[in-house]
Amino acid sequence: MIAASTTPLLSDFPRLLSGEIKLSVPVYTVYGACEDVAVLERFRAGQYNIENLHVIDEATTRCIDIGGVKFRLLGLGGAFVPHKLFDNGDGQATIAGGQGTMWTTALQVGELVDTAQRVYDVTETRILVSHASPGREGLMAQLALAVKADLTISAGLHFRYPTSYNEFSVQSDFEGFRTKLLSSKENFEKIWDAVKSQVEAVLDDNQKLLLEKALSVVERVPPPVAGGGSADENAWKNCWNWNLTDAAFGQLVLDIKEGRVNAEMRSQGFNYAYRRQATPTTPGPAGQDSGLALPTGQNQPGGGSVGPGSAVPTKPGTPAYSKSTTPAPNAKPTSPSISKSGTPAPVGESELGSTDKDKDAMKKEKKKQKDKEKKAERAAERASMPQNGEVNGQEGGKKDKKFNEGVRVDTMGVEGTSTVEDGLAVSPSAETGGGHTPTSRRGPRNPWTLFVKHLPVPVTEEEIKDFFGEARNGIIHVKIPQSYQGGAKSQRHFAYVEFGDEEAMKAGLAKKAEKLRDATPQVSVAEDNREPGSGRGRGRGGLA
């Protein structure tokens, strides 16, 4: 059907090549991580040409004179994958890639330095455009130093918000910046030492020259500051970096007028509406606050307020429990203090009451507390024992047991303090005027989550993202559950892939590949098989 169609079904690329549709303004771009290396080589060789499209790479640069500023555009495409720095893949020249993915090589880094040196003009303002982020990859930060970049623009992190920073704003001091670059240098040298003899045996004279320039980038580490003086590195404060959102989620606009570069960023951001589906705790009697309540009227991210007895909003997936027995800021605890040993500190007769009725109530409360503690101990033992050779939960049963032991508080029936029930800290019971805290260890599942089973093991998050092709840009989180057998940790054969919204999830279902290595994964919308607080569960709902 695709071959017989008179109009392109996969993309508008053939229509751009034929001139049927045109780009109305000049477009300057680098290639990303999911491209066809053969197509890019045809662009470089001049076999493909699209009006107003300019692909910037290690061998191609452009200068734009606008708003009183001459911008020199230097570009480097492809993902930064350290173990592929010396692998050309299916590429026939210096562009590296294969099977629909692209990556950066050491020779490309060397060629970009060579290009930057040949066109250097002190009157120009240099912008390094790359797929990989200099903020995340130390080698890219070193490359920015080597080509004397004034500004950098990258887009390889797939964030829902753009970032704007310089190294001075995100490092504690200049030595922190140097540490980042020294770590990059050390990691590169480990790889280089392993492949050096093989690489040098196959390089021609021109490639050896490019390799020398790449190695000079690795060595580009500013000297330390002597005697507490100021850093002698202009880029430390003056090189500004932007990491963009994906094109579907936002943009960066640079407005250049009279030599000044103004920046405006917009983004779609995160959708927090799903939090409204969370069930709040049951409020206690009027005038008494739950141990997890925020001060009355305190503003929350959603624009409302949290009153007495309401649960504190948490990050998605964060358990709504508390390890502390400290009352809320506006609470007025009337309970006696508790000593370090867990025994109530001495108090006056007026506080505990001197009648027989009060003493009987205290005895009953103590007995009730002991029963709860025994129940908590049994729950902790069950949680720490593997079931069928494995333990649900990413950290394993040992951590769960420690958690249960860590939050057990011997309150001795003192009014207004937290107790332990089923291994979790809970607020005072109805008899003491409080409301129970939800006992779930996780919040509601992201409703736009796909369940992927029959995965090869081991598998990386990047491989799973690549499995979804063009839809990978909509992925916000990948969770690969672990199993524990005999104390050893290993990956399960399934994963949960969270998307930012419903459209992105539908795109994931439509764009997924058939194969991931030799495996044929099956993909479906994840089902929430258990309600919060209903236990740990097994199978698809047990590890979300």
Coordinates of C-alpha atoms in Angstrom, one line a residue, residues 39 49 73 139 204 218 253 352 411 447 478 515:
V39 CA 20.2 10.4 4.0
N49 CA 19.1 19.8 -1.5
L73 CA 27.0 28.6 13.9
L139 CA 33.2 16.3 26.8
D204 CA 45.1 7.5 7.5
V218 CA 39.9 16.1 26.1
V253 CA 13.2 32.7 20.9
L352 CA -3.1 12.5 83.2
T411 CA 4.1 5.9 72.4
P447 CA -2.6 7.3 33.7
V478 CA 11.1 4.4 32.3
K515 CA 11.7 -6.1 17.7

